[in-house]
Coordinates of C-alpha atoms in Angstrom, one line a residue:
M1 CA 41.4 74.2 244.8
H2 CA 39.6 72.4 242.1
I3 CA 40.9 73.2 238.6
P4 CA 39.1 71.5 235.8
A5 CA 41.3 69.3 233.8
R6 CA 40.5 71.1 230.6
D7 CA 42.1 74.2 232.1
Q8 CA 45.4 72.5 232.8
K9 CA 48.4 71.8 230.6
F10 CA 49.7 68.3 230.4
T11 CA 53.1 67.3 229.0
L12 CA 55.3 64.2 228.8
T13 CA 58.3 63.9 231.1
I14 CA 61.4 62.9 229.2
N15 CA 64.9 63.3 230.6
G16 CA 63.6 65.5 233.4
L17 CA 62.0 68.0 231.1
P18 CA 58.4 68.9 230.0
V19 CA 57.8 67.7 226.4
E20 CA 54.9 68.5 224.2
G21 CA 53.3 65.5 222.5
A22 CA 53.6 65.2 218.7
T23 CA 49.8 65.4 218.7
T24 CA 47.1 65.1 221.3
F25 CA 44.3 62.7 222.1
D26 CA 41.0 63.2 224.0
V27 CA 40.4 62.0 227.5
T28 CA 36.8 61.4 228.4
N29 CA 35.1 62.0 231.8
P30 CA 33.2 58.8 232.5
S31 CA 30.7 60.6 234.7
T32 CA 29.4 62.7 231.8
G33 CA 30.6 61.0 228.6
Q34 CA 32.1 64.4 227.6
I35 CA 35.7 65.2 226.6
L36 CA 37.6 66.1 229.7
A37 CA 41.0 67.2 228.4
A38 CA 43.6 66.7 225.7
A39 CA 46.6 64.5 226.5
P40 CA 49.9 64.5 224.7
Q41 CA 50.5 61.7 222.2
C42 CA 54.0 60.3 222.4
S43 CA 55.5 59.8 218.9
P44 CA 57.8 56.8 218.0
E45 CA 60.7 59.2 218.1
Q46 CA 59.8 60.5 221.5
L47 CA 59.5 56.9 222.8
D48 CA 63.1 56.4 221.6
E49 CA 64.1 59.7 223.4
A50 CA 62.5 58.5 226.6
V51 CA 64.3 55.1 226.4
A52 CA 67.6 56.8 225.6
A53 CA 67.2 59.2 228.5
A54 CA 66.5 56.3 230.9
R55 CA 69.5 54.4 229.4
T56 CA 71.8 57.4 229.9
A57 CA 70.6 57.9 233.5
F58 CA 70.9 54.2 234.4
P59 CA 74.7 53.9 235.3
A60 CA 74.7 56.8 237.8
W61 CA 71.4 55.7 239.4
A62 CA 72.5 52.1 239.7
A63 CA 75.8 53.2 241.2
L64 CA 74.1 55.1 244.0
P65 CA 74.3 53.4 247.4
V66 CA 71.0 51.8 248.2
A67 CA 70.6 54.1 251.2
Q68 CA 70.5 57.1 248.8
R69 CA 68.0 55.4 246.6
R70 CA 65.9 54.8 249.7
Q71 CA 66.0 58.5 250.5
H72 CA 64.9 59.3 247.0
L73 CA 61.8 57.2 247.4
R74 CA 61.0 58.9 250.7
T75 CA 61.5 62.3 249.0
M76 CA 59.1 61.2 246.2
A77 CA 56.5 60.3 248.8
D78 CA 56.9 63.6 250.6
T79 CA 56.5 65.5 247.3
I80 CA 53.4 63.5 246.4
D81 CA 51.9 64.3 249.8
T82 CA 52.1 68.0 249.0
H83 CA 50.1 67.5 245.8
T84 CA 47.4 65.1 247.1
E85 CA 44.4 67.2 246.3
M86 CA 45.6 68.1 242.8
L87 CA 46.3 64.4 241.9
A88 CA 43.1 63.1 243.6
D89 CA 41.1 65.7 241.7
L90 CA 42.4 64.4 238.4
V91 CA 41.7 60.8 239.3
V92 CA 38.1 61.7 240.2
Q93 CA 37.7 63.4 236.8
E94 CA 39.3 60.9 234.5
Q95 CA 38.6 57.6 236.3
G96 CA 35.3 58.4 238.1
K97 CA 36.0 57.0 241.6
P98 CA 34.6 58.9 244.7
R99 CA 36.9 61.6 246.0
G100 CA 37.6 59.9 249.3
I101 CA 38.8 56.8 247.5
A102 CA 40.9 58.9 245.1
R103 CA 42.5 60.7 248.0
A104 CA 43.3 57.3 249.6
E105 CA 44.8 56.2 246.3
V106 CA 47.2 59.1 246.3
A107 CA 48.0 58.6 249.9
G108 CA 48.6 54.9 249.2
L109 CA 51.2 55.8 246.5
G110 CA 53.2 57.7 249.1
Y111 CA 52.8 55.0 251.7
W112 CA 53.9 52.3 249.2
L113 CA 57.0 54.2 248.3
R114 CA 58.0 54.7 252.0
A115 CA 57.3 51.1 252.9
T116 CA 59.2 49.8 249.9
A117 CA 62.1 52.0 250.9
D118 CA 62.2 50.1 254.2
I119 CA 62.6 46.6 252.7
A120 CA 66.1 45.3 253.3
L121 CA 68.2 44.2 250.4
S122 CA 71.2 42.1 251.3
D123 CA 73.7 39.8 249.7
T124 CA 73.8 36.1 250.5
V125 CA 77.1 34.5 251.6
N126 CA 77.2 31.0 250.2
Q127 CA 80.7 30.1 251.2
D128 CA 83.4 31.8 253.2
D129 CA 86.4 29.7 254.2
E130 CA 90.1 29.2 253.5
E131 CA 89.4 28.0 250.0
R132 CA 87.0 30.6 248.6
R133 CA 84.3 33.2 249.2
S134 CA 81.1 33.0 247.3
V135 CA 78.4 35.7 247.5
T136 CA 75.1 36.0 245.6
R137 CA 73.9 39.5 245.0
H138 CA 71.1 41.1 243.0
V139 CA 72.0 43.7 240.4
P140 CA 69.6 46.0 238.5
L141 CA 68.3 45.0 235.1
G142 CA 68.5 48.4 233.4
V143 CA 65.6 50.2 231.9
V144 CA 62.1 49.2 232.9
A145 CA 58.8 49.8 231.0
A146 CA 56.0 50.2 233.6
I147 CA 52.6 49.8 231.9
T148 CA 49.6 50.5 234.2
P149 CA 45.8 50.2 233.8
W150 CA 43.0 52.6 234.2
N151 CA 41.2 51.3 237.3
Y152 CA 43.8 52.7 239.8
P153 CA 46.0 55.0 237.7
L154 CA 48.3 56.0 240.6
G155 CA 47.8 53.0 242.8
Q156 CA 49.0 50.6 240.2
A157 CA 52.0 52.8 239.5
S158 CA 53.0 52.4 243.1
F159 CA 53.5 48.7 242.7
K160 CA 56.1 49.3 240.0
L161 CA 57.9 52.6 240.7
G162 CA 59.2 51.9 244.2
P163 CA 60.6 48.4 243.6
A164 CA 62.1 49.2 240.2
L165 CA 63.8 52.4 241.4
L166 CA 65.0 51.0 244.7
A167 CA 66.6 48.0 242.8
G168 CA 68.6 50.5 240.8
N169 CA 66.7 50.6 237.5
T170 CA 65.4 53.6 235.6
V171 CA 61.8 53.7 234.3
V172 CA 59.6 54.7 231.4
L173 CA 56.0 54.8 232.8
K174 CA 53.1 54.5 230.4
P175 CA 49.7 54.8 232.0
S176 CA 46.4 53.8 230.2
A177 CA 45.2 56.1 227.5
F178 CA 41.9 56.2 229.4
T179 CA 43.5 57.7 232.5
P180 CA 46.7 59.4 231.6
L181 CA 46.3 62.8 233.3
A182 CA 47.2 62.0 237.0
N183 CA 50.3 60.2 235.9
L184 CA 51.4 63.0 233.6
K185 CA 51.1 65.4 236.6
L186 CA 52.9 62.8 238.7
G187 CA 55.8 63.0 236.3
E188 CA 55.7 66.7 236.4
V189 CA 56.0 67.0 240.2
L190 CA 58.6 64.2 240.5
R191 CA 60.9 65.6 237.8
E192 CA 61.7 68.3 240.4
V193 CA 63.2 65.7 242.8
L194 CA 64.6 62.9 240.7
P195 CA 67.7 63.1 238.5
P196 CA 66.9 63.6 234.8
G197 CA 66.0 60.4 233.0
V198 CA 65.4 58.3 236.1
L199 CA 61.6 58.5 235.6
N200 CA 60.1 59.3 232.2
V201 CA 56.3 59.4 231.7
I202 CA 54.8 59.0 228.2
T203 CA 51.2 58.6 227.1
G204 CA 49.4 57.7 223.9
T205 CA 46.9 55.7 222.0
G206 CA 47.2 53.4 218.9
G207 CA 50.4 51.5 218.5
L208 CA 52.4 53.1 221.4
G209 CA 51.9 50.0 223.6
S210 CA 53.1 47.5 221.1
R211 CA 56.0 49.7 220.1
L212 CA 57.0 49.9 223.7
T213 CA 56.7 46.2 224.5
G214 CA 58.8 45.3 221.5
H215 CA 61.4 48.1 221.9
P216 CA 64.9 46.8 222.1
G217 CA 65.9 49.4 224.7
F218 CA 64.0 47.8 227.6
N219 CA 65.4 45.2 229.9
K220 CA 62.2 44.6 231.8
I221 CA 58.5 45.0 231.2
S222 CA 56.1 45.2 234.1
F223 CA 52.5 45.1 232.9
T224 CA 49.2 45.2 234.7
G225 CA 46.1 44.7 232.6
S226 CA 43.9 42.1 230.9
T227 CA 45.0 38.6 230.1
P228 CA 44.7 38.9 226.3
T229 CA 46.8 42.0 226.3
G230 CA 49.3 40.3 228.7
R231 CA 49.8 37.6 226.1
S232 CA 50.6 40.3 223.5
V233 CA 53.1 41.9 225.9
M234 CA 54.8 38.6 226.5
A235 CA 55.0 38.0 222.7
G236 CA 56.6 41.4 222.2
A237 CA 59.0 40.9 225.0
A238 CA 60.1 37.6 223.5
T239 CA 61.6 39.4 220.6
T240 CA 64.1 41.1 222.8
M241 CA 64.2 38.7 225.7
A242 CA 63.2 41.4 228.1
R243 CA 62.1 40.0 231.5
V244 CA 58.4 40.3 232.3
T245 CA 56.1 40.6 235.2
L246 CA 52.5 40.3 234.3
E247 CA 49.6 41.0 236.7
L248 CA 46.6 40.0 234.7
G249 CA 42.9 39.3 234.9
G250 CA 41.0 37.6 237.7
N251 CA 37.7 36.0 238.4
D252 CA 38.0 35.8 242.2
A253 CA 35.7 33.4 244.0
A254 CA 34.4 33.8 247.5
I255 CA 33.0 30.8 249.4
V256 CA 30.7 31.6 252.3
L257 CA 30.3 28.9 254.9
P258 CA 26.9 28.4 256.6
D259 CA 28.1 29.5 260.1
V260 CA 28.6 33.2 259.2
N261 CA 26.8 36.1 260.6
V262 CA 24.8 36.9 257.4
K263 CA 24.2 40.6 258.0
E264 CA 27.8 41.4 258.9
T265 CA 29.3 39.2 256.2
A266 CA 27.0 40.6 253.6
A267 CA 28.2 44.2 254.3
Q268 CA 31.8 43.1 253.8
L269 CA 31.1 41.1 250.7
F270 CA 29.1 43.9 249.1
W271 CA 32.2 46.1 249.1
A272 CA 34.5 43.3 248.3
A273 CA 32.5 43.0 245.0
F274 CA 31.4 46.6 244.3
A275 CA 34.2 48.9 245.6
N276 CA 35.4 51.1 242.8
T277 CA 32.3 50.0 240.9
G278 CA 33.6 46.5 240.7
Q279 CA 36.7 47.6 238.8
I280 CA 39.4 46.0 240.9
C281 CA 41.4 43.0 239.7
L282 CA 41.0 41.4 243.2
A283 CA 37.3 42.2 243.5
T284 CA 35.0 39.3 244.4
K285 CA 33.5 38.2 241.0
R286 CA 31.8 34.9 242.0
L287 CA 30.1 34.4 245.3
Y288 CA 29.4 30.8 246.4
V289 CA 26.8 30.8 249.3
H290 CA 25.7 27.7 251.2
A291 CA 22.1 26.8 250.5
D292 CA 21.1 27.1 254.2
I293 CA 21.8 30.9 254.1
Y294 CA 21.5 31.7 250.4
D295 CA 18.1 33.4 250.6
D296 CA 19.1 35.5 253.6
M297 CA 22.4 36.5 252.0
A298 CA 20.7 37.4 248.8
R299 CA 18.2 39.6 250.6
E300 CA 20.9 41.4 252.5
L301 CA 23.0 42.1 249.4
A302 CA 20.0 43.2 247.4
A303 CA 19.1 45.7 250.1
L304 CA 22.7 47.1 250.2
A305 CA 22.6 47.4 246.4
A306 CA 19.3 49.3 246.4
A307 CA 20.6 51.7 249.1
V308 CA 24.0 52.6 247.7
T309 CA 24.4 56.1 246.2
M310 CA 25.7 56.6 242.7
G311 CA 26.6 59.8 240.9
D312 CA 29.3 62.1 239.6
P313 CA 32.0 62.3 242.3
A314 CA 33.3 65.5 240.9
Q315 CA 29.9 67.1 241.7
D316 CA 29.0 65.3 245.0
E317 CA 31.6 64.1 247.5
D318 CA 29.1 61.9 249.2
V319 CA 28.4 59.4 246.4
E320 CA 29.6 55.9 247.2
L321 CA 30.0 54.6 243.7
G322 CA 30.9 56.3 240.5
P323 CA 30.6 55.2 236.8
V324 CA 32.2 52.5 234.9
S325 CA 35.5 54.1 233.9
N326 CA 35.3 54.1 230.1
L327 CA 32.9 53.4 227.2
R328 CA 34.7 50.2 226.2
Q329 CA 34.3 48.6 229.6
Y330 CA 30.7 50.0 229.9
Q331 CA 29.8 48.2 226.7
T332 CA 31.5 45.0 227.9
V333 CA 29.4 45.0 231.1
L334 CA 26.2 45.8 229.2
D335 CA 26.9 42.9 226.9
L336 CA 27.2 40.5 229.8
L337 CA 23.9 41.9 231.3
N338 CA 22.2 41.5 227.9
D339 CA 23.4 37.9 227.8
C340 CA 22.0 37.3 231.3
R341 CA 18.7 38.7 230.1
D342 CA 18.7 36.7 226.9
Q343 CA 19.3 33.5 228.9
G344 CA 16.5 34.2 231.3
Y345 CA 18.6 34.7 234.4
T346 CA 17.0 36.6 237.3
F347 CA 18.4 39.9 238.6
L348 CA 18.1 40.5 242.3
S349 CA 19.1 44.1 241.8
G350 CA 20.2 46.4 239.0
G351 CA 20.6 44.9 235.5
L352 CA 20.3 48.2 233.7
P353 CA 22.0 51.5 233.2
D354 CA 21.3 53.8 236.1
P355 CA 18.2 55.9 235.1
G356 CA 18.5 59.7 235.2
T357 CA 22.3 59.8 234.8
T358 CA 24.6 60.8 232.1
G359 CA 27.9 58.9 231.6
Y360 CA 28.6 55.3 232.1
F361 CA 26.5 54.4 235.2
I362 CA 25.2 50.9 235.9
R363 CA 23.5 50.1 239.2
P364 CA 25.1 47.3 241.3
T365 CA 23.7 44.1 239.9
L366 CA 23.2 40.7 241.5
V367 CA 22.5 37.7 239.3
D368 CA 20.5 34.9 241.0
N369 CA 22.2 31.5 240.8
P370 CA 23.1 31.3 237.1
P371 CA 24.6 28.1 235.8
D372 CA 28.3 27.6 236.1
S373 CA 28.5 27.6 232.3
A374 CA 27.1 31.1 232.1
R375 CA 29.2 33.9 230.7
I376 CA 28.6 36.0 233.8
V377 CA 30.3 33.2 235.8
R378 CA 33.1 32.2 233.4
E379 CA 34.2 35.7 232.3
E380 CA 35.7 38.5 234.3
Q381 CA 33.0 41.2 234.5
F382 CA 35.3 44.0 235.8
G383 CA 32.2 46.1 236.6
P384 CA 29.3 46.3 239.1
V385 CA 27.9 42.8 238.5
L386 CA 28.1 39.8 240.9
P387 CA 26.7 36.3 240.3
L388 CA 25.4 34.6 243.5
L389 CA 25.9 30.8 243.3
K390 CA 24.3 28.2 245.6
Y391 CA 26.1 25.2 246.9
T392 CA 25.3 22.4 249.4
D393 CA 28.6 20.6 249.7
T394 CA 31.8 22.4 250.6
A395 CA 34.0 20.1 248.5
D396 CA 31.8 20.8 245.5
A397 CA 32.1 24.6 246.1
I398 CA 35.9 24.3 246.2
T399 CA 35.9 22.4 242.9
R400 CA 33.6 25.0 241.3
A401 CA 35.6 27.9 242.6
N402 CA 38.8 26.3 241.1
D403 CA 37.1 25.7 237.8
S404 CA 38.4 28.8 236.2
E405 CA 41.3 29.8 233.9
Y406 CA 42.1 32.6 236.4
G407 CA 43.8 32.3 239.7
L408 CA 44.4 35.8 241.1
G409 CA 42.7 35.9 244.5
A410 CA 40.0 34.2 246.5
S411 CA 38.4 34.4 249.9
V412 CA 36.6 32.1 252.4
W413 CA 34.2 33.4 255.0
G414 CA 33.2 31.5 258.2
A415 CA 32.9 31.8 261.9
D416 CA 35.0 28.7 262.4
T417 CA 38.3 30.1 261.2
E418 CA 40.1 26.7 261.3
A419 CA 37.5 25.2 259.0
A420 CA 37.7 28.3 256.7
H421 CA 41.5 27.9 256.7
R422 CA 41.2 24.3 255.5
V423 CA 39.0 25.5 252.6
A424 CA 41.4 28.3 251.8
Q425 CA 44.3 26.0 251.5
Q426 CA 42.6 24.1 248.7
L427 CA 41.9 27.2 246.5
Q428 CA 44.0 27.8 243.4
A429 CA 44.9 31.5 243.7
G430 CA 47.9 33.6 244.3
T431 CA 46.4 35.3 247.4
V432 CA 43.6 33.8 249.5
W433 CA 42.0 35.6 252.4
V434 CA 39.9 34.3 255.3
N435 CA 37.1 36.6 256.6
E436 CA 38.4 39.6 254.6
S437 CA 39.3 40.5 251.0
M438 CA 41.7 42.6 249.0
H439 CA 44.0 43.4 251.8
L440 CA 47.5 44.1 250.4
H441 CA 50.7 45.2 252.1
P442 CA 53.9 46.6 250.5
H443 CA 56.0 43.9 252.3
V444 CA 53.9 41.0 251.1
P445 CA 54.3 39.5 247.5
F446 CA 51.2 39.5 245.4
G447 CA 50.7 37.6 242.1
G448 CA 48.4 35.3 240.1
H449 CA 48.2 31.7 239.3
K450 CA 47.1 30.2 235.9
Q451 CA 46.1 32.9 233.4
S452 CA 46.2 35.6 236.0
G453 CA 49.9 36.4 235.6
I454 CA 53.5 35.6 235.8
G455 CA 55.7 36.7 238.7
V456 CA 54.8 38.8 241.7
E457 CA 54.7 42.4 242.8
S458 CA 55.5 43.9 246.2
G459 CA 57.6 42.6 249.0
L460 CA 61.2 41.5 248.7
A461 CA 60.2 39.1 245.9
G462 CA 58.7 42.0 244.0
I463 CA 61.9 44.0 244.3
L464 CA 64.1 41.1 243.2
A465 CA 61.9 40.7 240.1
F466 CA 63.6 43.9 239.0
T467 CA 67.1 42.4 239.3
N468 CA 69.4 39.9 237.9
T469 CA 71.0 37.4 240.2
Q470 CA 74.8 37.4 240.2
T471 CA 77.1 35.1 242.1
L472 CA 80.7 36.3 242.7
T473 CA 83.1 33.5 243.6
I474 CA 86.7 34.3 244.7
K475 CA 89.2 31.5 245.1
H476 CA 91.9 32.5 247.4
T477 CA 95.5 32.3 246.2
Q478 CA 96.9 32.7 249.6
P479 CA 95.9 31.3 253.0
Q480 CA 93.3 33.4 254.7
A481 CA 94.0 34.6 258.3

């Protein structure tokens, strides 16, 4: 049953209890531009309380056998499944994505928790003989600050909660102030199944983020967001020597080789660029197309852009694209489009706010072969805009694709998969796909090169990022049988 967010009560979760915020702040519906609900503002004192609760809960949680922590993750997933519609409905209202994608996001959170629970954690025996036994093991860090962005409020939480908790840490989760509501309700439903203090959820605007990243009570900060903010997080963590994992911005390049089926590839590339209205860190943001097929590819993509349906997903379940998720990002995208217009670049589609709509709607925009120096090429758009870039020499396309401060993801598209693989091996990115894009798996590590981040999430490596390595060496004083 749909319950408008304005008719719901939202509280912080601290030490397993509902806690009123010191004050509240407004959350805006991006589909209408109107205030959606009031969210609790966590005070500095409440931040201290959340950290203290996590610190108190840590010894008992870390001491649990890993098999019991695995079962807790599975119970969390089962609980989330029973609240799918409620959580998805909040994501639709506060973030603006279509309802089907919001449901998939909630389902993905449960899936990620279960799959993470299945990852084996084991010690490594380095030496075991008559002289000594040496074993390397991985012990939890302590209290983790998990800071998540607004584009996938629950999906991004899944990359942090499962690994951190399975490794034996306790967590203080802070979602974006643009999209706090679903995570506040997540804290509400999970405090019924987790020991008090194991998961705390706080929200707020202003200086809460900087207070959190510089707080001496955290042993680890796991942050997903922009590269400039990531630098600030790293600076704050340096004051306490907290470990960091940073999943930051991207400007992912796709290289399309001339032997592709243009129509089929265009359909895949369109959604690689414009799914979630282009607001995905791994979305294709630069598209390099061989000159032999450039015009055909441009026509196919423009036709797809013209046909896609946009609207308020809370009012129409059939819309394919929602709005840009907040006013700040909307203005960023419009600024890039205005720069394209000022520079005389050609739009093959879009280029303007969607007429006849309220909220932060921009039609899918294709920019026709702007120069490599253009802002629309150099900067991360994080919105429904894609520059199409023409090339004639594959080596040149590789050089141009790598000419970026970012290195999160990339893709290569070609009928000859061996040739495409050779190209993929030369791209400077943490994840490179051939003939697909944005496919992630809970057992596979994911992270960025260059300015796109530090460390990885997911997989065994992602879990170990929430641990300290400890080697225990025992020298035998008596001969061993």
